[in-house]
Coordinates of C-alpha atoms and ligand atoms in Angstrom, one line a residue:
M346 CA 99.7 95.6 101.1
M347 CA 97.2 94.2 98.5
H348 CA 93.5 94.4 99.2
P349 CA 90.5 93.3 97.2
F350 CA 89.0 96.0 95.3
A351 CA 85.4 97.2 94.6
L352 CA 83.9 96.9 91.2
A353 CA 82.0 100.0 89.8
G354 CA 80.4 98.3 86.6
L355 CA 79.6 95.4 84.7
L356 CA 80.6 96.2 81.0
M357 CA 83.2 93.7 79.3
L358 CA 86.7 94.6 78.0
P359 CA 86.6 95.1 74.4
A360 CA 86.8 91.9 72.6
D361 CA 90.4 92.8 71.0
T362 CA 92.1 89.8 69.4
I363 CA 95.3 89.7 67.3
P364 CA 94.4 89.3 63.9
V365 CA 96.0 85.7 62.2
P366 CA 97.0 86.6 58.7
D367 CA 95.7 83.7 55.9
A368 CA 99.3 82.7 55.5
Y369 CA 99.8 82.0 59.1
R370 CA 96.7 80.1 59.4
A371 CA 98.3 77.8 56.7
A372 CA 101.5 77.5 58.0
L373 CA 99.6 76.4 61.5
L374 CA 97.8 73.7 59.1
N375 CA 101.1 72.7 57.5
D376 CA 102.9 72.5 60.8
T377 CA 105.5 74.7 60.3
R378 CA 104.3 77.2 63.1
S379 CA 102.3 76.2 66.2
R380 CA 99.6 78.1 68.6
S381 CA 102.6 77.9 71.3
G382 CA 104.6 80.3 69.4
A383 CA 107.6 77.9 68.9
P384 CA 108.4 76.7 65.2
G385 CA 106.3 73.8 64.1
G386 CA 107.6 70.2 63.6
S387 CA 107.6 70.8 60.0
Y388 CA 109.6 73.9 60.4
W389 CA 111.8 74.6 57.5
Q390 CA 114.1 77.4 55.8
Q391 CA 116.4 77.8 52.8
R392 CA 120.3 77.8 53.0
V393 CA 123.0 79.7 51.3
A394 CA 126.6 79.5 51.3
Y395 CA 128.7 82.6 49.2
D396 CA 132.0 82.5 48.3
I397 CA 133.2 86.0 47.4
R398 CA 136.1 87.8 46.1
T399 CA 136.2 91.6 46.2
R400 CA 138.5 94.5 45.8
L401 CA 138.2 98.2 46.9
I402 CA 139.6 100.7 44.9
P403 CA 139.5 104.0 46.7
E404 CA 141.1 106.2 44.4
E405 CA 138.3 105.4 42.1
N406 CA 135.4 105.2 45.2
R407 CA 134.6 101.6 43.5
V408 CA 134.4 98.0 44.8
T409 CA 134.2 95.1 42.4
G410 CA 133.2 91.7 43.4
S411 CA 132.7 87.9 41.9
E412 CA 130.8 85.5 43.8
A413 CA 129.2 81.8 43.6
I414 CA 126.4 81.1 45.8
V415 CA 125.1 77.6 46.6
Y416 CA 121.4 77.9 47.2
Q417 CA 120.2 74.7 48.9
N418 CA 116.1 74.3 48.5
Q419 CA 115.2 73.0 51.7
S420 CA 111.6 73.8 51.4
P421 CA 108.9 71.3 50.1
D422 CA 108.2 73.0 47.2
T423 CA 109.7 72.9 43.6
L424 CA 111.2 76.4 42.7
R425 CA 110.7 77.6 39.3
E426 CA 112.6 81.0 39.3
I427 CA 115.5 82.1 41.7
V428 CA 114.8 85.8 43.1
L429 CA 118.1 88.2 43.5
N430 CA 118.1 91.1 45.6
L431 CA 120.3 93.8 43.9
A432 CA 120.1 96.3 47.1
Q433 CA 122.9 98.8 45.7
N434 CA 120.3 99.5 42.8
V435 CA 118.7 101.6 45.2
F436 CA 121.3 104.3 44.0
A437 CA 120.5 103.7 40.5
P438 CA 118.8 106.2 38.6
G439 CA 115.1 105.6 38.4
S440 CA 114.6 103.2 41.1
P441 CA 111.9 103.7 43.6
R442 CA 113.1 104.7 46.8
N443 CA 111.7 106.4 50.0
R444 CA 115.0 108.3 50.8
T445 CA 116.8 110.6 49.1
A446 CA 120.0 109.2 48.0
P447 CA 123.3 109.9 45.8
I448 CA 122.9 108.6 42.2
T449 CA 125.9 106.3 41.3
G450 CA 124.5 103.9 39.0
G451 CA 123.8 101.2 41.4
F452 CA 125.2 97.8 40.4
D453 CA 127.0 97.1 37.1
V454 CA 126.6 93.6 36.7
T455 CA 128.5 92.3 34.0
R456 CA 127.8 88.4 34.4
I457 CA 124.9 86.2 35.7
V458 CA 125.4 82.3 35.4
V459 CA 122.4 80.3 36.9
Q460 CA 122.8 76.4 37.0
G461 CA 125.6 76.6 34.5
R462 CA 123.7 78.9 32.1
A463 CA 124.5 82.5 31.2
V464 CA 121.4 84.7 32.0
P465 CA 121.3 87.7 29.2
L466 CA 122.3 90.6 31.1
Q467 CA 119.8 92.8 29.4
R468 CA 117.4 91.0 31.7
A469 CA 119.8 92.5 34.8
A470 CA 120.3 95.8 33.1
G471 CA 116.6 96.3 32.3
S472 CA 115.6 95.6 35.8
V473 CA 114.8 98.9 37.3
G474 CA 114.9 98.4 41.3
T475 CA 116.1 96.2 43.7
V476 CA 114.9 92.8 42.7
L477 CA 115.6 90.6 40.0
S478 CA 113.9 87.3 39.3
V479 CA 115.7 84.6 37.0
P480 CA 113.4 81.8 35.6
L481 CA 115.2 78.5 36.4
T482 CA 115.4 76.4 32.9
T483 CA 115.8 73.0 35.2
P484 CA 113.0 73.3 38.3
L485 CA 114.8 73.5 41.6
L486 CA 113.3 70.3 43.7
P487 CA 113.1 70.1 47.4
R488 CA 116.5 68.9 48.9
A489 CA 118.3 70.1 45.5
S490 CA 120.9 72.9 45.2
A491 CA 121.7 75.4 42.5
V492 CA 124.7 77.5 41.8
V493 CA 124.5 81.2 41.0
E494 CA 127.6 83.1 39.8
I495 CA 127.7 86.7 39.2
D496 CA 130.4 89.2 38.7
W497 CA 129.3 93.0 39.5
G498 CA 130.8 96.5 40.5
F499 CA 129.6 99.8 42.0
L500 CA 130.7 103.2 42.9
V501 CA 130.4 103.8 46.6
P502 CA 128.1 106.1 47.4
E503 CA 129.3 109.1 49.8
G504 CA 128.2 108.6 53.4
T505 CA 124.3 107.6 53.0
F506 CA 122.0 105.5 55.0
R507 CA 123.5 102.0 56.2
M508 CA 126.7 102.3 54.4
G509 CA 128.9 104.1 51.8
R510 CA 132.2 106.2 52.5
E511 CA 133.7 109.1 54.0
A512 CA 135.4 111.0 51.4
S513 CA 137.5 108.1 50.1
E514 CA 139.5 107.3 53.5
V515 CA 136.7 105.2 55.4
F516 CA 134.4 102.7 53.6
Y517 CA 131.4 100.8 55.1
L518 CA 130.5 97.9 52.5
A519 CA 127.1 96.7 52.9
Q520 CA 124.1 95.9 50.5
W521 CA 127.4 95.3 48.5
Y522 CA 126.9 92.0 47.0
P523 CA 123.8 90.6 44.7
Q524 CA 122.1 88.4 47.4
V525 CA 119.6 85.6 46.9
A526 CA 116.4 86.5 48.4
T527 CA 114.6 84.9 51.3
Y528 CA 112.0 82.3 50.4
D529 CA 110.2 81.2 53.5
D530 CA 106.9 79.0 54.6
L531 CA 104.6 82.1 55.1
R532 CA 105.5 84.1 51.9
G533 CA 107.5 81.7 49.2
W534 CA 110.0 84.2 47.6
V535 CA 110.2 87.9 49.5
R536 CA 109.8 89.8 46.6
D537 CA 109.9 93.5 49.1
P538 CA 112.0 95.5 47.0
Y539 CA 114.7 97.7 49.2
L540 CA 113.4 101.3 49.2
G541 CA 115.9 102.7 51.9
D542 CA 113.7 102.5 55.2
G543 CA 112.9 98.9 55.4
E544 CA 116.3 97.2 56.4
F545 CA 117.0 93.6 55.4
Y546 CA 115.8 90.1 55.7
L547 CA 117.5 87.3 54.3
D548 CA 118.5 83.4 54.8
Y549 CA 120.9 82.1 57.1
G550 CA 124.4 80.9 55.4
D551 CA 127.9 80.5 55.3
F552 CA 130.3 83.2 53.9
T553 CA 133.9 83.1 52.8
V554 CA 134.9 86.3 51.6
E555 CA 138.4 87.6 50.4
V556 CA 138.9 91.5 50.3
T557 CA 141.7 93.1 48.2
V558 CA 142.7 96.4 49.3
P559 CA 145.6 98.5 49.3
G560 CA 148.6 97.8 51.6
G561 CA 148.1 99.8 54.9
W562 CA 144.5 99.7 54.9
L563 CA 142.7 97.9 57.9
V564 CA 139.9 95.8 57.0
S565 CA 137.4 94.5 59.5
A566 CA 133.9 92.7 58.5
S567 CA 131.7 90.2 59.5
G568 CA 133.2 86.7 60.7
V569 CA 136.9 85.7 61.5
L570 CA 139.9 86.9 60.0
E571 CA 141.6 83.6 58.6
N572 CA 145.1 85.3 57.5
A573 CA 146.2 87.2 59.8
D574 CA 149.5 86.3 59.6
E575 CA 149.8 87.6 55.8
V576 CA 148.2 90.8 56.3
L577 CA 149.3 92.1 59.8
T578 CA 152.9 92.8 61.2
A579 CA 154.1 90.1 63.4
D580 CA 153.6 92.6 66.7
A581 CA 150.2 93.3 65.7
V582 CA 149.3 89.4 65.3
S583 CA 150.6 88.6 68.7
R584 CA 148.8 91.7 70.0
M585 CA 145.7 90.2 68.5
R586 CA 146.2 87.0 69.9
S587 CA 146.6 87.8 73.5
L588 CA 143.7 89.9 74.3
E589 CA 142.4 89.8 77.8
R590 CA 139.1 90.8 79.1
G591 CA 140.7 93.2 82.0
R592 CA 142.2 95.7 79.5
V593 CA 142.1 97.1 76.0
T594 CA 144.8 95.9 73.6
H595 CA 145.9 98.3 70.9
I596 CA 146.5 96.0 68.1
V597 CA 147.4 98.5 65.4
T598 CA 148.5 102.0 67.1
R599 CA 148.7 105.5 65.5
R600 CA 152.4 105.1 65.9
D601 CA 152.3 101.8 63.6
R602 CA 150.2 104.0 61.2
D603 CA 152.8 107.0 61.3
E604 CA 155.6 104.6 61.1
G605 CA 154.0 102.8 57.9
R606 CA 153.6 99.6 59.9
A607 CA 149.6 99.6 60.1
T608 CA 149.6 96.4 58.1
A609 CA 152.3 93.8 56.5
P610 CA 154.0 95.0 53.6
A611 CA 151.9 95.1 50.6
G612 CA 152.8 92.6 47.5
T613 CA 154.0 93.7 44.2
D614 CA 151.0 95.4 43.0
G615 CA 150.6 97.4 46.1
T616 CA 147.6 95.2 47.6
L617 CA 146.9 92.9 50.4
T618 CA 144.0 90.1 50.3
W619 CA 142.6 89.9 53.8
R620 CA 140.4 86.4 53.9
F621 CA 137.4 85.9 56.3
A622 CA 134.8 83.2 57.1
A623 CA 131.5 83.6 58.9
H624 CA 129.2 81.0 59.7
N625 CA 125.6 80.6 60.2
V626 CA 124.9 84.6 59.4
R627 CA 121.9 86.3 57.8
D628 CA 124.4 88.7 55.7
F629 CA 127.9 89.8 55.5
A630 CA 129.3 93.7 55.8
W631 CA 132.9 94.9 56.0
G632 CA 134.8 98.0 56.3
A633 CA 138.0 99.5 55.3
S634 CA 140.0 102.7 56.0
S635 CA 143.4 104.0 55.6
R636 CA 143.3 105.9 58.9
Y637 CA 142.0 103.3 61.2
V638 CA 143.5 102.2 64.3
W639 CA 142.6 98.7 66.0
D640 CA 141.5 98.2 69.5
G641 CA 140.7 94.9 71.1
T642 CA 139.5 93.1 74.1
V643 CA 137.4 90.1 75.0
A644 CA 133.8 89.5 76.2
E645 CA 132.8 87.0 78.8
Y646 CA 129.6 85.3 79.7
P647 CA 127.7 82.3 80.5
A648 CA 127.8 79.6 78.1
D649 CA 124.7 77.3 77.8
D650 CA 127.0 74.3 79.4
G651 CA 127.8 76.3 82.3
T652 CA 131.4 77.4 81.2
T653 CA 132.6 80.7 80.2
A654 CA 132.2 81.6 76.5
R655 CA 134.4 84.3 75.2
S656 CA 134.1 86.4 72.3
A657 CA 136.8 88.7 70.6
I658 CA 135.8 92.6 70.9
Y659 CA 137.2 95.0 68.0
T660 CA 137.0 98.4 67.6
F661 CA 138.3 100.4 64.4
Y662 CA 138.2 104.2 64.6
R663 CA 139.9 107.3 63.2
P664 CA 142.1 108.1 66.6
D665 CA 141.4 111.8 66.3
K666 CA 137.5 111.1 67.0
P667 CA 136.6 112.1 70.7
N668 CA 135.7 109.1 73.1
W669 CA 136.7 106.3 70.7
G670 CA 139.3 105.2 72.9
R671 CA 136.5 103.5 75.4
S672 CA 134.8 102.1 72.4
A673 CA 136.2 98.6 73.4
E674 CA 135.2 98.9 76.7
F675 CA 131.4 99.8 75.8
A676 CA 131.3 96.9 73.2
R677 CA 132.7 94.5 75.8
H678 CA 129.8 95.9 78.4
A679 CA 126.8 95.5 75.8
I680 CA 128.0 92.2 74.3
E681 CA 128.1 90.6 78.0
T682 CA 125.1 92.3 79.2
H683 CA 122.7 91.4 76.3
S684 CA 124.3 87.6 76.5
S685 CA 121.9 87.5 79.6
W686 CA 119.2 87.1 77.1
Y687 CA 120.7 84.2 75.1
P688 CA 125.1 83.7 75.1
Y689 CA 126.3 85.9 72.2
P690 CA 126.9 83.3 69.6
Y691 CA 129.7 84.7 67.4
P692 CA 133.5 84.2 67.9
Q693 CA 134.0 88.3 67.5
M694 CA 132.0 91.4 67.3
T695 CA 133.6 94.6 65.7
V696 CA 132.4 98.3 65.8
N697 CA 133.6 100.6 63.0
E698 CA 133.5 104.5 63.2
G699 CA 132.5 106.6 60.3
V700 CA 130.5 107.2 57.3
I701 CA 126.8 107.4 58.6
G702 CA 125.3 109.8 61.1
G703 CA 123.7 106.7 63.4
G704 CA 124.3 103.5 63.6
M705 CA 124.0 100.5 61.4
E706 CA 124.5 96.7 62.1
Y707 CA 125.4 93.7 60.2
P708 CA 126.4 90.2 61.8
M709 CA 129.4 90.5 64.0
I710 CA 129.8 94.4 62.6
T711 CA 128.4 97.6 63.1
I712 CA 129.2 101.3 61.9
I713 CA 128.7 104.0 64.1
G714 CA 129.2 107.8 62.9
G715 CA 128.8 111.3 64.5
G716 CA 130.6 112.8 67.4
R717 CA 129.2 111.4 70.7
T718 CA 129.6 112.4 74.3
P719 CA 130.6 109.1 76.2
L720 CA 126.8 108.2 77.3
A721 CA 125.8 108.6 73.5
L722 CA 128.6 106.5 72.3
Y723 CA 127.7 103.8 74.7
G724 CA 123.9 104.1 74.0
V725 CA 124.4 103.6 70.3
I726 CA 126.9 101.1 70.5
S727 CA 124.7 99.3 73.2
H728 CA 121.8 99.7 70.7
E729 CA 123.5 98.3 67.3
L730 CA 125.0 95.3 69.7
A731 CA 121.5 94.5 70.9
H732 CA 120.5 93.9 67.1
M733 CA 122.9 90.9 67.3
W734 CA 120.0 89.2 69.1
W735 CA 117.1 90.8 67.3
P736 CA 117.4 90.4 64.3
M737 CA 120.8 88.1 63.9
V738 CA 119.8 85.5 66.3
A739 CA 116.2 85.7 66.0
G740 CA 116.0 86.5 62.4
S741 CA 112.5 88.6 61.8
D742 CA 111.9 90.3 58.9
E743 CA 113.2 93.9 59.3
R744 CA 111.2 95.3 56.3
S745 CA 108.0 93.9 57.6
H746 CA 108.0 94.1 61.2
A747 CA 110.8 96.8 62.1
W748 CA 109.8 97.0 65.4
M749 CA 110.8 93.4 66.1
D750 CA 114.5 94.2 65.7
E751 CA 114.2 98.2 66.8
G752 CA 112.0 98.1 69.4
L753 CA 113.6 94.9 71.0
A754 CA 117.2 96.3 70.8
S755 CA 116.0 100.0 71.9
F756 CA 114.4 97.9 74.9
A757 CA 117.4 96.1 75.7
E758 CA 119.7 99.0 75.1
D759 CA 117.6 100.9 77.6
L760 CA 118.1 98.1 80.4
A761 CA 121.7 98.3 79.6
T762 CA 122.7 101.7 79.9
P763 CA 122.0 102.6 83.4
L764 CA 124.1 99.4 84.6
L765 CA 127.0 101.8 82.8
F766 CA 125.3 105.3 83.6
P767 CA 123.5 104.8 86.5
E768 CA 121.8 108.5 86.6
E769 CA 120.6 107.6 83.1
D770 CA 116.9 106.3 83.3
A771 CA 117.1 105.4 79.2
G772 CA 113.8 103.5 79.5
L773 CA 112.0 106.6 80.9
S774 CA 113.4 109.1 77.8
T775 CA 112.5 106.3 75.5
M776 CA 108.8 106.2 76.9
D777 CA 108.9 110.4 76.8
R778 CA 109.7 110.1 73.1
Y779 CA 107.0 108.1 72.4
L780 CA 104.6 110.1 74.8
R781 CA 105.6 113.4 72.8
V782 CA 103.6 112.2 69.7
A783 CA 101.2 109.7 71.1
G784 CA 97.9 109.8 69.5
T785 CA 99.0 112.6 67.2
D786 CA 99.1 112.4 63.6
R787 CA 102.9 111.7 63.8
E788 CA 102.2 108.4 65.4
T789 CA 101.4 105.4 63.2
E790 CA 100.7 102.0 64.3
S791 CA 103.8 99.6 65.0
M792 CA 102.3 96.8 63.2
R793 CA 102.8 98.2 59.6
P794 CA 105.8 97.5 57.1
A795 CA 108.7 99.7 57.7
D796 CA 108.4 101.4 54.2
L797 CA 105.0 102.4 54.7
Y798 CA 105.2 104.5 58.1
G799 CA 104.2 107.9 56.9
P800 CA 105.9 111.0 56.9
F801 CA 107.2 113.1 59.9
G802 CA 109.7 110.8 60.9
N803 CA 107.0 108.4 62.1
R804 CA 109.0 105.2 61.8
G805 CA 111.2 106.1 64.5
I806 CA 108.3 106.0 67.2
A807 CA 106.4 103.5 65.8
S808 CA 109.5 100.6 65.6
Y809 CA 111.9 101.9 68.1
Q810 CA 110.4 104.1 71.0
K811 CA 106.7 103.0 71.2
P812 CA 107.5 99.2 71.0
A813 CA 110.4 99.5 73.5
T814 CA 107.7 101.5 76.0
V815 CA 105.3 98.6 75.3
F816 CA 107.6 95.9 76.3
R817 CA 109.3 97.7 79.3
A818 CA 105.3 98.2 80.4
L819 CA 104.8 94.5 80.0
R820 CA 107.8 93.7 81.9
A821 CA 106.0 95.8 84.6
I822 CA 102.8 93.8 84.4
L823 CA 104.3 90.2 84.0
G824 CA 107.3 90.9 86.3
P825 CA 110.5 90.7 85.4
A826 CA 111.2 86.9 85.9
V827 CA 108.2 86.0 83.8
F828 CA 109.0 88.7 81.2
D829 CA 112.6 87.8 80.9
G830 CA 111.9 84.2 80.7
A831 CA 109.3 84.7 78.3
L832 CA 112.0 86.7 75.9
R833 CA 114.6 83.9 76.5
A834 CA 112.5 81.4 75.4
Y835 CA 111.5 83.4 72.1
L836 CA 115.4 83.5 71.2
R837 CA 116.1 80.0 72.3
R838 CA 112.9 78.9 70.1
W839 CA 113.5 81.1 66.9
A840 CA 117.7 81.1 67.0
F841 CA 118.8 81.3 63.4
K842 CA 115.1 81.1 62.3
H843 CA 112.3 83.3 60.7
P844 CA 110.2 84.5 63.7
T845 CA 107.1 86.9 63.0
P846 CA 104.9 88.7 65.4
L847 CA 102.6 86.0 66.1
D848 CA 105.4 83.9 67.1
L849 CA 106.7 86.6 69.7
F850 CA 103.2 87.2 70.9
W851 CA 102.1 83.9 71.2
T852 CA 105.5 82.8 72.9
F853 CA 104.8 85.5 75.5
E854 CA 101.2 84.1 76.3
D855 CA 102.5 80.2 76.1
V856 CA 105.5 81.2 78.8
S857 CA 103.4 83.8 81.1
G858 CA 100.3 81.4 80.9
R859 CA 98.3 84.4 80.2
D860 CA 96.0 85.8 77.4
L861 CA 97.8 88.6 76.1
D862 CA 95.3 89.7 73.1
W863 CA 94.4 92.7 75.1
Y864 CA 97.6 93.8 75.5
F865 CA 99.2 93.5 72.3
Q866 CA 96.5 94.0 70.2
P867 CA 95.7 97.6 71.1
W868 CA 99.1 98.7 71.8
M869 CA 101.0 97.2 68.5
Y870 CA 98.1 97.6 65.9
T871 CA 96.6 100.7 66.9
T872 CA 97.6 104.3 67.8
R873 CA 95.1 104.4 70.7
V874 CA 96.5 106.0 73.9
L875 CA 96.5 105.0 77.8
D876 CA 95.3 107.5 80.2
Q877 CA 94.3 106.6 83.5
G878 CA 92.7 109.2 86.2
I879 CA 92.0 109.4 89.8
G880 CA 88.4 110.3 90.1
Q881 CA 86.8 110.4 93.6
V882 CA 88.8 110.0 96.8
T883 CA 87.0 109.1 99.9
Q884 CA 88.4 108.2 103.5
G885 CA 86.8 106.7 106.4
D886 CA 87.2 103.7 108.9
G887 CA 90.7 103.4 108.4
A888 CA 90.8 102.9 104.6
V889 CA 90.7 104.9 101.6
T890 CA 88.7 104.4 98.3
V891 CA 90.0 105.4 95.3
V892 CA 87.9 105.4 92.2
V893 CA 90.2 105.2 89.0
E894 CA 88.8 106.1 85.7
D895 CA 90.2 104.8 82.3
R896 CA 90.0 108.6 80.3
G897 CA 92.0 106.9 77.2
E898 CA 91.6 103.9 75.2
I899 CA 93.5 101.3 76.1
P900 CA 92.7 99.1 79.3
M901 CA 95.6 98.6 81.4
P902 CA 96.3 97.5 85.0
V903 CA 96.6 100.0 87.6
I904 CA 99.0 100.8 90.3
V905 CA 98.1 103.1 92.8
E906 CA 99.7 104.3 95.8
V907 CA 98.2 106.0 98.8
R908 CA 100.4 108.2 101.2
T909 CA 99.4 109.3 104.6
D910 CA 100.5 112.1 107.1
T911 CA 102.1 109.0 109.3
G912 CA 104.7 108.6 106.3
A913 CA 103.2 105.3 105.3
R914 CA 102.6 104.1 101.9
S915 CA 100.3 101.8 100.9
R916 CA 100.1 100.2 97.4
A917 CA 97.7 97.9 95.3
M918 CA 98.1 97.0 91.6
A919 CA 94.6 96.0 90.0
D920 CA 94.7 93.3 87.4
V921 CA 93.6 94.7 83.8
R922 CA 90.6 92.0 84.1
E923 CA 88.9 94.2 86.7
W924 CA 88.0 97.0 84.3
R925 CA 84.5 96.7 83.2
S926 CA 83.1 100.1 83.2
G927 CA 85.7 102.7 82.8
A928 CA 86.0 103.3 86.5
M929 CA 87.4 100.8 89.0
A930 CA 87.2 101.5 92.6
I931 CA 90.1 100.5 94.6
R932 CA 90.1 100.1 98.2
L933 CA 93.2 100.3 100.6
E934 CA 93.5 100.1 104.5
V935 CA 95.7 103.1 105.6
S936 CA 96.6 104.7 108.8
G937 CA 96.7 108.4 109.4
A938 CA 95.0 111.0 106.9
V939 CA 95.8 110.5 103.2
T940 CA 97.9 113.3 101.8
E941 CA 98.5 112.1 98.3
V942 CA 97.3 109.3 95.9
V943 CA 99.6 108.5 93.0
L944 CA 99.1 106.4 89.9
D945 CA 102.1 104.4 88.7
P946 CA 104.6 106.4 90.5
E947 CA 107.5 105.0 88.9
R948 CA 105.9 105.8 85.5
R949 CA 106.1 102.3 84.6
F950 CA 102.8 102.8 81.9
P951 CA 102.8 105.3 79.0
D952 CA 100.2 107.4 80.4
V953 CA 99.7 110.4 78.1
N954 CA 98.2 112.8 80.7
R955 CA 100.0 112.4 84.2
A956 CA 98.1 115.7 85.4
D957 CA 95.0 113.4 86.8
N958 CA 97.6 110.9 88.3
R959 CA 97.8 112.5 91.2
W960 CA 95.6 113.9 94.1
S961 CA 96.1 115.6 97.3
P962 CA 93.2 116.8 99.6
D963 CA 94.7 120.4 99.3
A964 CA 94.2 120.7 95.8
R965 CA 90.3 119.9 96.3
Ligands
LIG1132 ZN1 118.4 99.5 65.7

């Protein structure tokens, strides 16, 4: 039962508005962004195409590569330089970084040719760090293309953040090829260095990649394997082509390995070359191992046209790793569940085991390491696969706004987990992790570049648990139908584009029809905390009046439940607009004597002090 409630005062809400950066104001004037949160009519972004040949030499822990990049200038600007990301240089001596890293020397670049002209290599060699600007001798006009050719090699670091190797038997190659930096409508060239904490932000494009490895090594990658007949046995090819949703197929088994039939026979030089193609992706990663087995199944989910879409699910793991026999089932569940936000847009999804302690995602592929229980394995698979939506579909800048991908991936993971593990209230666990540091020195506001979150592991709370909690609470305020509609609209509007926080906030306002500055500003831009408490409770005339006090710093709606000795429960939800004075009197009609009053009984909101959220007459 909902009842009107009396107001205890007349002060206005704090006028917290979301700040609009200058570059965003310019984008509104240029019509590349819009006040509705949708892309503007003049939105543009750059396009890249990579053709890469690479070789893994496991006995040297070395990767070499040669690439040709076609860079299409779709901006209205004339470009006078091209900016390259040399991310592997985070492992070079002297490179700035915010994580400890093994020193491998980084990229050994042996050739750069831009627009047909060789770039002096001392330029590349002299660059300390991960960003290299190459002046263009011929300016790149709007709608023109430039070709960049680069040859390189590097030593693969022992298992580290996001990529590396485990001994010389499992390799995961990310940040492994020189890339063209993003050029966008807000910042032009994005020159943020790769320091270790911030992940990546790249333009969308197409990749063809040939990976040469020793015979017997399995290779998995972003994209589709185009020459299965050349690298796999006939048995494995037929198993790979007969995957079904209802079962897990062992495409390459332990027995195949034991019998030396994990792959087709190697060529005369002892190698095989695996060819992959990936379309409309923002990066490309791959993995290889001499010990992997390969499982497969199929994910099915509704497509936009009402038909059933299908994607292959592949998992690669060493067979002695506990619970990995369930990895394909878990990955299928995650892809199907997250597809309710937006149909999974790629033809396959691959999960690799090993190398790093946690997980790290790239388009169509993720690495997941560490010994894990089934719940922990599902949780990290579900999280990494949620990244296929944030940021692989909604292509936000992970270095500037890590919460846009980590927060939403954690939020989606938490919604998916109880569907497979019903006893696990993952959203509540996430909220409790935020609450343990809320308002302390170990908290940093979420709206801060990922590399600047500060010490104490603040990045974890600020970009994962807190924003996931903020979205979970907003879903309780707006209701699942409105919230889910807004999040789906955000993905629709920004699929394969570059959204920023304002595009997300304003889409939520546009779809819900509500001003949400009061919500996003304090939660995302500050470390203020929520603390509602029960003040006076008075009963009479078949009604009870509950005074709720705002003892924290963030205005939020109030959910109050009154329980009586008849067993009845009455509930009211007071809109945030009703807050005026720091206290709100909520009147509910009840029958019987009040035995208990509870604020937010299901714990939808992150209240830092729950002790004052419960009242009973005995405690008086
Ligand atoms: Zn993540």
